[in-house]
PDB file of C-alpha atoms in Angstrom:
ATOM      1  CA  UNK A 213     -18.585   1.176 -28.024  1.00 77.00           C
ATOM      2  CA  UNK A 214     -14.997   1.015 -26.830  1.00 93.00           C
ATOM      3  CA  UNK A 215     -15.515   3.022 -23.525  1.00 93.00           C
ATOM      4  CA  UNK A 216     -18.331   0.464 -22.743  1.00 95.00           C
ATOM      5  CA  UNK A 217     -15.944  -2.584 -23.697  1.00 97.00           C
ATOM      6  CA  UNK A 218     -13.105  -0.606 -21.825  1.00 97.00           C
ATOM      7  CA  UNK A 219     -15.113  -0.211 -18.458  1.00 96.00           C
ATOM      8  CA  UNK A 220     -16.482  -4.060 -18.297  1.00 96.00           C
ATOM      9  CA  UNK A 221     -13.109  -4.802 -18.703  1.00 97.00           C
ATOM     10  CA  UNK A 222     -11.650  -2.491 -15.933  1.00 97.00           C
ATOM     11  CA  UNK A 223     -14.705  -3.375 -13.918  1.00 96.00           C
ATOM     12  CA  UNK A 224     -13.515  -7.143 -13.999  1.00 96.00           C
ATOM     13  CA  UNK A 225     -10.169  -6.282 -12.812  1.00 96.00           C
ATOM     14  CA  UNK A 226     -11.756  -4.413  -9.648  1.00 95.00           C
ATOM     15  CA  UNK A 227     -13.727  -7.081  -8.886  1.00 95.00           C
ATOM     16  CA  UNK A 228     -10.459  -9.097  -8.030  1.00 92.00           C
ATOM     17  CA  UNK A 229      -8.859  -6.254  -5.955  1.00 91.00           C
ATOM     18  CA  UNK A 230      -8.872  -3.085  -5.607  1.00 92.00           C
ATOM     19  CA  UNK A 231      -6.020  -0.868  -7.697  1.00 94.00           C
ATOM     20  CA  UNK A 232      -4.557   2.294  -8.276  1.00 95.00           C
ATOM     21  CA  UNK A 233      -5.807   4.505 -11.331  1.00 96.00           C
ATOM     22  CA  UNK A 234      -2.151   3.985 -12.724  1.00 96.00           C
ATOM     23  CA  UNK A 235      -2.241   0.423 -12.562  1.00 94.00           C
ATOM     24  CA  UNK A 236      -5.602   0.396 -14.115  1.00 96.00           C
ATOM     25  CA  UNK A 237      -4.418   3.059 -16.643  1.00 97.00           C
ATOM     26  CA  UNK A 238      -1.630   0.492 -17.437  1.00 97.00           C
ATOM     27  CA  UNK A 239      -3.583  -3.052 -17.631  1.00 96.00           C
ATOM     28  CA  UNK A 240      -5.980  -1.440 -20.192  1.00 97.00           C
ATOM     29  CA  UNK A 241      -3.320   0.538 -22.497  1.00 97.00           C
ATOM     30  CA  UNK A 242      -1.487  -2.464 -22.405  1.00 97.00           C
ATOM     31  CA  UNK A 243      -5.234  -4.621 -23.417  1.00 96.00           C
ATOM     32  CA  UNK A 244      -4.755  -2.128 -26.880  1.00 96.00           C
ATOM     33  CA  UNK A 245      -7.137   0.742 -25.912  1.00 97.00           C
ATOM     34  CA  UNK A 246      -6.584   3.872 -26.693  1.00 96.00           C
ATOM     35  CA  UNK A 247      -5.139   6.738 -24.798  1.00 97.00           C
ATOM     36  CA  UNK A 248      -8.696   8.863 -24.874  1.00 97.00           C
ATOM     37  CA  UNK A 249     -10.912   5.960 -24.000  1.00 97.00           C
ATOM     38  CA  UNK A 250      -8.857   4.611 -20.817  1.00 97.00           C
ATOM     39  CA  UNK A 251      -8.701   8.496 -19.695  1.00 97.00           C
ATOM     40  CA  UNK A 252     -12.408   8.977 -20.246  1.00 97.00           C
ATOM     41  CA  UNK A 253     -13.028   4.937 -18.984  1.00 98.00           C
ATOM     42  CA  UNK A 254     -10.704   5.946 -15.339  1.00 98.00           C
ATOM     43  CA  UNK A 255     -12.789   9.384 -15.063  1.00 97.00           C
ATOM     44  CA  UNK A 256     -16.115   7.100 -15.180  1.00 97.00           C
ATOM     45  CA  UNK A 257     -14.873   5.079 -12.786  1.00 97.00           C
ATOM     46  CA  UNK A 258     -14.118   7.799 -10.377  1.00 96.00           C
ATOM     47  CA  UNK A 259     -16.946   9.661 -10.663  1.00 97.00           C
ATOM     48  CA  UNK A 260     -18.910   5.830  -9.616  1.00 95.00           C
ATOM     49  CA  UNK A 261     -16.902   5.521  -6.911  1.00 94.00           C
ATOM     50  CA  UNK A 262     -15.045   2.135  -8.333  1.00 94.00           C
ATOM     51  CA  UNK A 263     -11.622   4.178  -8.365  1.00 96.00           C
ATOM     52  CA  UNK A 264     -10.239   5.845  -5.425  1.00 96.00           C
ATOM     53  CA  UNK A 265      -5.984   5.829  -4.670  1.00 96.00           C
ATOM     54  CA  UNK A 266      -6.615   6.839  -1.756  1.00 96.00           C
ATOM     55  CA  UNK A 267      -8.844   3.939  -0.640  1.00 95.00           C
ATOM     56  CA  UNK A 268      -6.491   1.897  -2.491  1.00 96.00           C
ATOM     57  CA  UNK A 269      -3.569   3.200  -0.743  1.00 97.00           C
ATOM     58  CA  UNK A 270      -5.239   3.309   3.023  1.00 97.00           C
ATOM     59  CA  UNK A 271      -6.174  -0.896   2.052  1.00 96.00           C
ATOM     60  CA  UNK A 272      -2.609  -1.609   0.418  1.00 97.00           C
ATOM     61  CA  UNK A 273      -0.860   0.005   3.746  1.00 97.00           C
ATOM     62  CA  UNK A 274      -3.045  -1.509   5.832  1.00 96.00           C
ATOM     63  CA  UNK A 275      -1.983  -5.112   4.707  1.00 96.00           C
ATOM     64  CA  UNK A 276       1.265  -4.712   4.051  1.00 97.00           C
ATOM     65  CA  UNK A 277       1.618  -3.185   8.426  1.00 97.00           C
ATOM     66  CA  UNK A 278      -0.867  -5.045   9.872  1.00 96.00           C
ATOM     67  CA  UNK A 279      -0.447  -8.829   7.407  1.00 96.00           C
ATOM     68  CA  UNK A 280       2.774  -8.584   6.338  1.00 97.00           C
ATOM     69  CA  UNK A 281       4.253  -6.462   9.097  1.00 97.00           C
ATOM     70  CA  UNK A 282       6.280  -4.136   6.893  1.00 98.00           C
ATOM     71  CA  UNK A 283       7.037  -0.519   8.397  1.00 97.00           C
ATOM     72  CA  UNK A 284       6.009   2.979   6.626  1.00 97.00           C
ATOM     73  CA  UNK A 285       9.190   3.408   4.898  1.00 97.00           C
ATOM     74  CA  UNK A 286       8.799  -0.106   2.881  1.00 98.00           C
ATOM     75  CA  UNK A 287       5.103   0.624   2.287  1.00 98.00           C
ATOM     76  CA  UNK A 288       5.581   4.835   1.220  1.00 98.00           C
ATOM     77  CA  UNK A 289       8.385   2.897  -0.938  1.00 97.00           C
ATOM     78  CA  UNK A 290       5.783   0.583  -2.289  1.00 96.00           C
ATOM     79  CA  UNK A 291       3.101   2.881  -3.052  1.00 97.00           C
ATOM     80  CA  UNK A 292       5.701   5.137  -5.392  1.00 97.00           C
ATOM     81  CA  UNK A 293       6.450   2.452  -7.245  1.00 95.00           C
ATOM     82  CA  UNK A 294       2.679   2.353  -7.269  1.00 93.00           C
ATOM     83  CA  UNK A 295       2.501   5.830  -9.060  1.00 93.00           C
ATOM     84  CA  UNK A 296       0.038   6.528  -6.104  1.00 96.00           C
ATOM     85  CA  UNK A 297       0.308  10.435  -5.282  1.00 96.00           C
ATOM     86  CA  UNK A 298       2.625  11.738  -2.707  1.00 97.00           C
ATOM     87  CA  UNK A 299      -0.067  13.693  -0.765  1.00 98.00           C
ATOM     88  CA  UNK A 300      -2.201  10.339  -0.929  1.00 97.00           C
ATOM     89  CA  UNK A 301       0.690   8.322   0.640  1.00 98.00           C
ATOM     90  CA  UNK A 302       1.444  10.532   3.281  1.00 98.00           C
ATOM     91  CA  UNK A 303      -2.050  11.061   4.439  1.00 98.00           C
ATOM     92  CA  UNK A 304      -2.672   7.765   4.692  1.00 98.00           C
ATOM     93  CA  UNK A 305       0.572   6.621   6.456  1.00 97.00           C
ATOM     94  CA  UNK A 306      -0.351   9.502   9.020  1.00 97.00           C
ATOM     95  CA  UNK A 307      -3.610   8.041   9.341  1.00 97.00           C
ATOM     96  CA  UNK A 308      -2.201   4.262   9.333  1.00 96.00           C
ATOM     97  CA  UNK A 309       0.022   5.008  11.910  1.00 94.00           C
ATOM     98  CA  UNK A 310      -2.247   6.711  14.404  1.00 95.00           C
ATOM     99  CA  UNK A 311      -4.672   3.446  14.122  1.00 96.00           C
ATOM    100  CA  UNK A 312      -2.235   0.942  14.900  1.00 94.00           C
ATOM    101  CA  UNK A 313      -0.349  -0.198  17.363  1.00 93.00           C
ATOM    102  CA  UNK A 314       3.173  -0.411  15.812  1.00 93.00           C
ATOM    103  CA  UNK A 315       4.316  -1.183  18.691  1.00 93.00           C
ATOM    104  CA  UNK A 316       2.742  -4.646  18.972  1.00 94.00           C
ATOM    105  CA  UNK A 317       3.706  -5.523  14.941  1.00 95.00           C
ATOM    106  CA  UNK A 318       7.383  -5.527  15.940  1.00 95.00           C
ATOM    107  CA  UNK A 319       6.844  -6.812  18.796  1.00 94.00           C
ATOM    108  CA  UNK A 320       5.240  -9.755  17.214  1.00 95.00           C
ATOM    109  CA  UNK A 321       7.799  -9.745  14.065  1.00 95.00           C
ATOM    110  CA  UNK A 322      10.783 -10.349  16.671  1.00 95.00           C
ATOM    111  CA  UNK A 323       8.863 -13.042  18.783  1.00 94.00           C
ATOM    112  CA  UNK A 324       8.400 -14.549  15.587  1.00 94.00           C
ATOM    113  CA  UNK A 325      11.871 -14.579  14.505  1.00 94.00           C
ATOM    114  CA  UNK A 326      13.420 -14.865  17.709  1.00 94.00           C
ATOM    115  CA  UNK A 327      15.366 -11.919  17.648  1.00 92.00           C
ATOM    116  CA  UNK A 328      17.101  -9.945  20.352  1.00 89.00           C
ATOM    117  CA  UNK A 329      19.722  -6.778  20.445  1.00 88.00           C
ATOM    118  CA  UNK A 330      21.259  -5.470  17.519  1.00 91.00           C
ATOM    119  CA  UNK A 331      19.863  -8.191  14.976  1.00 94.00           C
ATOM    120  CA  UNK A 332      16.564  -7.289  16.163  1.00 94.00           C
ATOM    121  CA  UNK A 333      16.979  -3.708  15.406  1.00 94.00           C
ATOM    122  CA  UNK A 334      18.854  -4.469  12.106  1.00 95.00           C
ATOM    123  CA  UNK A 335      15.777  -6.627  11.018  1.00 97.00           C
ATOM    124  CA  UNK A 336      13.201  -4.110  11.933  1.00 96.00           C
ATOM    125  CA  UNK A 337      15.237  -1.300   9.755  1.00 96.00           C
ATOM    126  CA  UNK A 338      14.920  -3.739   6.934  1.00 97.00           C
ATOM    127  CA  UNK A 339      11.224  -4.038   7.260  1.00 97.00           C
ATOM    128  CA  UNK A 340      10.837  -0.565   6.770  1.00 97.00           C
ATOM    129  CA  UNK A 341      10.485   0.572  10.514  1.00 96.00           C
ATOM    130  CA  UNK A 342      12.321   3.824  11.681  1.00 94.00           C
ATOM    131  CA  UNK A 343      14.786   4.934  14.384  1.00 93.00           C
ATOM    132  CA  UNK A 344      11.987   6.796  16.257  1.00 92.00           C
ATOM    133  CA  UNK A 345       9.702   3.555  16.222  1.00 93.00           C
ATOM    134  CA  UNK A 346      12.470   0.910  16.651  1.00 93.00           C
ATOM    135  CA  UNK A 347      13.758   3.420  19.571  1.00 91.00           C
ATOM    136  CA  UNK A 348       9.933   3.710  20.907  1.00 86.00           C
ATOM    137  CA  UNK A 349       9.897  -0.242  21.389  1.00 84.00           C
ATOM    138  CA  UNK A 350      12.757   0.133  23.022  1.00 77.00           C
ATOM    139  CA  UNK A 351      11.779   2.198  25.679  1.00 78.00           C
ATOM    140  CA  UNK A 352       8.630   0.186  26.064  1.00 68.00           C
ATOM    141  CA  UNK A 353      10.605  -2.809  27.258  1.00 67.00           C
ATOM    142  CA  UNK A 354      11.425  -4.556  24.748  1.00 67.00           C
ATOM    143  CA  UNK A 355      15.161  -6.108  24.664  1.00 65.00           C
ATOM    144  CA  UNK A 356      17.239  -4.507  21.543  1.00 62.00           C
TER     145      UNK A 356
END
């Protein structure tokens, strides 16, 4: 009876977004299940297909680059505090990464702030962007 109860109710959260198994494993201890029921509730839902990090991780990294224009050090940052897996987070940066054009995100973020030399570069480290990609900008023509 409580599994069932447990699984609407996790089922209702997904329906708003998507989330990581520790965030669900979280929002439904915290709702006063108990320990066995949310473990057996989060296998159910993997098993249907309804939970998946890495899907969750792969959509979450995809916003925060591509909407939000953070870099892969902010969003691998992100994702820990997540609880999402290491080996998760680093195959979907890699995979992240090879899809977009990073180049074009700063681009855009300094158009968009109007920023040139070293505040530029200062502003793109705080987004989460690193040396190599900051330095790759540079050498496609953009003024740093």
């Amino acid at each position: 009876m409580q599994l069932n109860e447990a699984l609407k109710y996790a089922k209702r959260l997904l329906k708003f977004r998507v989330r990581s198994k520790a965030e669900l494993r979280d929002r439904l201890l915290m709702k006063g299940f108990d320990p066995k029921t949310v473990e057996a509730t989060l296998e159910s839902l993997e098993k249907s297909g309804f939970l998946d990090d890495e899907k969750f991780a792969y959509l979450y990294a995809d916003d925060m680059l591509i909407v939000h224009g953070y870099g892969p050090l902010r969003i691998k940052m992100k994702l820990r505090q997540l609880k999402v897996d290491e080996e998760i987070i680093e195959r979907v940066l890699e995979r992240i990464m090879k899809e977009v054009d990073v180049k074009q995100i700063m681009k855009r973020l300094l158009e968009k702030e109007k920023l040139k030399g070293p505040e530029a570069r200062e502003y793109l480290f705080r987004r989460g962007f690193t040396t190599k990609e900051i330095d790759l900008l540079k050498e496609g023509g953009v003024e740093m």
